[in-house]
Amino acid sequence: MGCELGKLAGSDHRNADRKLEDPPPPQQVDPRLPLSAKQKYSMMASWKGISRAMESTGVCMFLKLFEEHGELLMLFEKFKTLKSKEEQATSLELAEHATTVMSTLDEGIKGLDDLDTFFEYLHQVGASHRRIPGFKGEYFWRIEKPFLEAVETTLGDRYTSNVENIYKLTIKFIIETLVNGFDNANATT
């Protein structure tokens, strides 16, 4: 690092003092992304730990969701009869759906490099929830806290306050995009 700063300072003597104080500007990110280049890099690196434990993280997320919002269980035809946490935790249908949702989040997070594709994909996923009888766009927001708790459980010590902040920004961005897809599908139908 010191060598690079020396080169920067040496390249332009008039701005030598300023260049020693200011780090070089970070790599540019799409202005629509609510993360800096460094935050996006940290998100992608940390997400690798989650992608190795997709099913368990997803099941944990849904158990926390139903614990907090039991009424949402009724929206799930395949596992709405699972009343106890134990039944839910061992349900193949719930594990399958949890993995599907986590795969959607995985696609979304991997899509942060190409926001046009990111928006197109998550708008389609949001719109597809129109086919679920009784589903409301605001229900997407109910997954935010369970998602963050499940990520914290999976990452353990690696879930620092910095990582938590990045995940909060990212999940809000994903949910906003899903809601927009859901709402815009309503406008066109």
mmCIF file of C-alpha atoms in Angstrom:
data_model
loop_
_atom_site.group_PDB
_atom_site.id
_atom_site.type_symbol
_atom_site.label_atom_id
_atom_site.label_comp_id
_atom_site.label_asym_id
_atom_site.label_seq_id
_atom_site.Cartn_x
_atom_site.Cartn_y
_atom_site.Cartn_z
ATOM 1 C CA MET A 1 0.000 0.000 0.000
ATOM 2 C CA GLY A 2 2.780 2.437 0.920
ATOM 3 C CA CYS A 3 4.470 1.845 -2.441
ATOM 4 C CA GLU A 4 1.323 2.723 -4.330
ATOM 5 C CA LEU A 5 0.855 5.906 -2.339
ATOM 6 C CA GLY A 6 4.471 6.806 -3.028
ATOM 7 C CA LYS A 7 3.891 6.344 -6.752
ATOM 8 C CA LEU A 8 0.724 8.453 -6.592
ATOM 9 C CA ALA A 9 2.469 11.217 -4.687
ATOM 10 C CA GLY A 10 5.456 11.112 -7.029
ATOM 11 C CA SER A 11 3.332 11.265 -10.154
ATOM 12 C CA ASP A 12 2.123 14.780 -9.490
ATOM 13 C CA HIS A 13 4.183 16.916 -7.125
ATOM 14 C CA ARG A 14 1.628 19.743 -6.927
ATOM 15 C CA ASN A 15 -1.010 17.404 -5.441
ATOM 16 C CA ALA A 16 1.398 15.281 -3.437
ATOM 17 C CA ASP A 17 -0.026 16.257 -0.050
ATOM 18 C CA ARG A 18 -3.644 15.743 -1.101
ATOM 19 C CA LYS A 19 -2.946 12.378 -2.691
ATOM 20 C CA LEU A 20 -1.260 11.076 0.436
ATOM 21 C CA GLU A 21 -4.369 11.937 2.474
ATOM 22 C CA ASP A 22 -7.052 10.715 0.062
ATOM 23 C CA PRO A 23 -7.126 7.049 -0.931
ATOM 24 C CA PRO A 24 -7.626 6.367 -4.626
ATOM 25 C CA PRO A 25 -11.327 6.386 -5.605
ATOM 26 C CA PRO A 26 -12.965 2.955 -5.361
ATOM 27 C CA GLN A 27 -14.024 1.009 -8.420
ATOM 28 C CA GLN A 28 -17.286 2.422 -9.743
ATOM 29 C CA VAL A 29 -20.541 0.578 -9.141
ATOM 30 C CA ASP A 30 -23.896 1.015 -10.828
ATOM 31 C CA PRO A 31 -25.463 4.109 -9.193
ATOM 32 C CA ARG A 32 -28.729 2.173 -8.743
ATOM 33 C CA LEU A 33 -26.942 -0.168 -6.311
ATOM 34 C CA PRO A 34 -27.158 0.998 -2.681
ATOM 35 C CA LEU A 35 -23.721 -0.479 -1.923
ATOM 36 C CA SER A 36 -20.214 0.835 -2.437
ATOM 37 C CA ALA A 37 -17.740 -1.273 -4.417
ATOM 38 C CA LYS A 38 -16.157 -2.412 -1.153
ATOM 39 C CA GLN A 39 -19.538 -3.313 0.371
ATOM 40 C CA LYS A 40 -20.523 -5.237 -2.749
ATOM 41 C CA TYR A 41 -17.239 -7.156 -2.636
ATOM 42 C CA SER A 42 -17.795 -7.979 1.065
ATOM 43 C CA MET A 43 -21.370 -9.080 0.317
ATOM 44 C CA MET A 44 -20.255 -11.423 -2.471
ATOM 45 C CA ALA A 45 -17.441 -12.870 -0.341
ATOM 46 C CA SER A 46 -19.672 -13.410 2.692
ATOM 47 C CA TRP A 47 -22.506 -14.861 0.591
ATOM 48 C CA LYS A 48 -20.241 -17.801 -0.317
ATOM 49 C CA GLY A 49 -20.681 -19.017 3.277
ATOM 50 C CA ILE A 50 -24.453 -18.841 2.901
ATOM 51 C CA SER A 51 -24.516 -20.518 -0.516
ATOM 52 C CA ARG A 52 -22.811 -23.558 1.019
ATOM 53 C CA ALA A 53 -25.677 -23.855 3.513
ATOM 54 C CA MET A 54 -28.689 -22.805 1.425
ATOM 55 C CA GLU A 55 -31.232 -25.324 2.671
ATOM 56 C CA SER A 56 -30.445 -25.005 6.390
ATOM 57 C CA THR A 57 -30.355 -21.189 6.168
ATOM 58 C CA GLY A 58 -33.650 -21.175 4.256
ATOM 59 C CA VAL A 59 -35.394 -23.532 6.687
ATOM 60 C CA CYS A 60 -34.124 -21.441 9.615
ATOM 61 C CA MET A 61 -35.467 -18.333 7.870
ATOM 62 C CA PHE A 62 -38.936 -19.846 7.351
ATOM 63 C CA LEU A 63 -39.119 -21.204 10.914
ATOM 64 C CA LYS A 64 -38.413 -17.670 12.169
ATOM 65 C CA LEU A 65 -40.947 -16.224 9.695
ATOM 66 C CA PHE A 66 -43.739 -18.549 10.843
ATOM 67 C CA GLU A 67 -42.807 -18.014 14.489
ATOM 68 C CA GLU A 68 -43.354 -14.283 14.029
ATOM 69 C CA HIS A 69 -46.082 -14.340 11.358
ATOM 70 C CA GLY A 70 -48.010 -17.583 11.810
ATOM 71 C CA GLU A 71 -50.822 -16.241 9.619
ATOM 72 C CA LEU A 72 -48.551 -16.479 6.566
ATOM 73 C CA LEU A 73 -48.434 -20.267 6.915
ATOM 74 C CA MET A 74 -51.961 -20.357 5.438
ATOM 75 C CA LEU A 75 -50.599 -19.050 2.115
ATOM 76 C CA PHE A 76 -48.587 -22.235 1.623
ATOM 77 C CA GLU A 77 -50.792 -24.981 0.235
ATOM 78 C CA LYS A 78 -48.150 -27.709 0.603
ATOM 79 C CA PHE A 79 -47.310 -27.143 4.254
ATOM 80 C CA LYS A 80 -50.034 -25.036 5.851
ATOM 81 C CA THR A 81 -51.023 -27.999 8.054
ATOM 82 C CA LEU A 82 -47.607 -28.050 9.769
ATOM 83 C CA LYS A 83 -48.481 -26.410 13.070
ATOM 84 C CA SER A 84 -45.457 -27.207 15.240
ATOM 85 C CA LYS A 85 -41.932 -25.940 14.764
ATOM 86 C CA GLU A 86 -40.751 -29.597 14.778
ATOM 87 C CA GLU A 87 -43.129 -30.528 11.938
ATOM 88 C CA GLN A 88 -41.979 -27.501 9.960
ATOM 89 C CA ALA A 89 -38.282 -28.176 10.603
ATOM 90 C CA THR A 90 -38.542 -31.749 9.281
ATOM 91 C CA SER A 91 -40.910 -31.063 6.365
ATOM 92 C CA LEU A 92 -39.473 -31.918 2.949
ATOM 93 C CA GLU A 93 -41.970 -29.552 1.312
ATOM 94 C CA LEU A 94 -40.862 -26.646 3.489
ATOM 95 C CA ALA A 95 -37.178 -27.493 2.897
ATOM 96 C CA GLU A 96 -37.849 -27.558 -0.847
ATOM 97 C CA HIS A 97 -39.580 -24.174 -0.789
ATOM 98 C CA ALA A 98 -36.890 -22.709 1.477
ATOM 99 C CA THR A 99 -34.248 -23.854 -1.005
ATOM 100 C CA THR A 100 -36.218 -22.290 -3.885
ATOM 101 C CA VAL A 101 -36.429 -18.966 -2.035
ATOM 102 C CA MET A 102 -32.739 -19.090 -1.124
ATOM 103 C CA SER A 103 -31.888 -19.857 -4.767
ATOM 104 C CA THR A 104 -33.872 -16.765 -5.773
ATOM 105 C CA LEU A 105 -31.906 -14.689 -3.264
ATOM 106 C CA ASP A 106 -28.705 -16.324 -4.535
ATOM 107 C CA GLU A 107 -29.561 -15.329 -8.118
ATOM 108 C CA GLY A 108 -30.376 -11.815 -6.931
ATOM 109 C CA ILE A 109 -27.132 -11.407 -5.017
ATOM 110 C CA LYS A 110 -25.048 -12.864 -7.833
ATOM 111 C CA GLY A 111 -26.905 -10.460 -10.140
ATOM 112 C CA LEU A 112 -25.589 -7.410 -8.314
ATOM 113 C CA ASP A 113 -22.887 -7.254 -11.017
ATOM 114 C CA ASP A 114 -25.535 -6.779 -13.725
ATOM 115 C CA LEU A 115 -28.433 -4.739 -12.377
ATOM 116 C CA ASP A 116 -30.481 -4.873 -15.585
ATOM 117 C CA THR A 117 -30.638 -8.662 -15.233
ATOM 118 C CA PHE A 118 -31.129 -8.332 -11.458
ATOM 119 C CA PHE A 119 -34.178 -6.073 -11.888
ATOM 120 C CA GLU A 120 -35.660 -8.173 -14.683
ATOM 121 C CA TYR A 121 -35.295 -11.414 -12.704
ATOM 122 C CA LEU A 122 -36.621 -10.114 -9.368
ATOM 123 C CA HIS A 123 -39.471 -8.202 -11.027
ATOM 124 C CA GLN A 124 -40.550 -11.509 -12.603
ATOM 125 C CA VAL A 125 -40.315 -13.302 -9.246
ATOM 126 C CA GLY A 126 -42.316 -10.513 -7.584
ATOM 127 C CA ALA A 127 -44.936 -10.630 -10.339
ATOM 128 C CA SER A 128 -45.218 -14.438 -10.033
ATOM 129 C CA HIS A 129 -46.506 -14.010 -6.463
ATOM 130 C CA ARG A 130 -49.698 -12.486 -7.945
ATOM 131 C CA ARG A 131 -50.764 -16.098 -8.643
ATOM 132 C CA ILE A 132 -50.818 -16.881 -4.901
ATOM 133 C CA PRO A 133 -54.353 -16.364 -3.569
ATOM 134 C CA GLY A 134 -54.339 -13.832 -0.732
ATOM 135 C CA PHE A 135 -50.707 -12.779 -1.176
ATOM 136 C CA LYS A 136 -50.029 -9.072 -0.664
ATOM 137 C CA GLY A 137 -46.900 -7.186 -1.740
ATOM 138 C CA GLU A 138 -46.194 -6.055 1.825
ATOM 139 C CA TYR A 139 -45.720 -9.713 2.824
ATOM 140 C CA PHE A 140 -42.291 -9.613 1.149
ATOM 141 C CA TRP A 141 -41.129 -7.277 3.938
ATOM 142 C CA ARG A 142 -41.931 -9.901 6.568
ATOM 143 C CA ILE A 143 -38.985 -12.018 5.401
ATOM 144 C CA GLU A 144 -36.434 -9.251 6.109
ATOM 145 C CA LYS A 145 -35.896 -9.891 9.827
ATOM 146 C CA PRO A 146 -36.038 -13.735 9.572
ATOM 147 C CA PHE A 147 -33.557 -13.565 6.658
ATOM 148 C CA LEU A 148 -31.101 -11.460 8.681
ATOM 149 C CA GLU A 149 -31.467 -13.758 11.703
ATOM 150 C CA ALA A 150 -30.916 -16.867 9.564
ATOM 151 C CA VAL A 151 -27.836 -15.320 7.928
ATOM 152 C CA GLU A 152 -26.469 -14.429 11.363
ATOM 153 C CA THR A 153 -27.041 -18.036 12.525
ATOM 154 C CA THR A 154 -25.264 -19.446 9.463
ATOM 155 C CA LEU A 155 -22.327 -17.019 9.463
ATOM 156 C CA GLY A 156 -21.771 -17.034 13.234
ATOM 157 C CA ASP A 157 -18.613 -15.068 14.131
ATOM 158 C CA ARG A 158 -18.300 -13.831 10.551
ATOM 159 C CA TYR A 159 -21.536 -11.816 11.018
ATOM 160 C CA THR A 160 -19.869 -8.599 12.128
ATOM 161 C CA SER A 161 -21.686 -5.270 12.447
ATOM 162 C CA ASN A 162 -20.218 -4.269 9.061
ATOM 163 C CA VAL A 163 -21.495 -7.483 7.419
ATOM 164 C CA GLU A 164 -24.873 -7.009 9.130
ATOM 165 C CA ASN A 165 -25.154 -3.491 7.699
ATOM 166 C CA ILE A 166 -24.314 -4.744 4.195
ATOM 167 C CA TYR A 167 -26.915 -7.532 4.451
ATOM 168 C CA LYS A 168 -29.537 -5.039 5.673
ATOM 169 C CA LEU A 169 -28.899 -2.794 2.671
ATOM 170 C CA THR A 170 -28.914 -5.758 0.295
ATOM 171 C CA ILE A 171 -32.098 -7.444 1.555
ATOM 172 C CA LYS A 172 -33.944 -4.091 1.521
ATOM 173 C CA PHE A 173 -32.846 -3.578 -2.085
ATOM 174 C CA ILE A 174 -33.984 -7.097 -3.044
ATOM 175 C CA ILE A 175 -37.348 -6.753 -1.272
ATOM 176 C CA GLU A 176 -37.999 -3.318 -2.819
ATOM 177 C CA THR A 177 -37.339 -4.855 -6.233
ATOM 178 C CA LEU A 178 -39.676 -7.814 -5.543
ATOM 179 C CA VAL A 179 -42.426 -5.445 -4.349
ATOM 180 C CA ASN A 180 -41.995 -3.283 -7.456
ATOM 181 C CA GLY A 181 -42.364 -6.378 -9.625
ATOM 182 C CA PHE A 182 -45.468 -7.421 -7.680
ATOM 183 C CA ASP A 183 -47.017 -3.924 -7.825
ATOM 184 C CA ASN A 184 -46.203 -3.361 -11.499
ATOM 185 C CA ALA A 185 -47.745 -6.719 -12.420
ATOM 186 C CA ASN A 186 -50.939 -5.423 -10.815
ATOM 187 C CA ALA A 187 -50.785 -2.254 -12.909
ATOM 188 C CA THR A 188 -50.554 -4.233 -16.144
ATOM 189 C CA THR A 189 -53.206 -6.873 -15.439
#
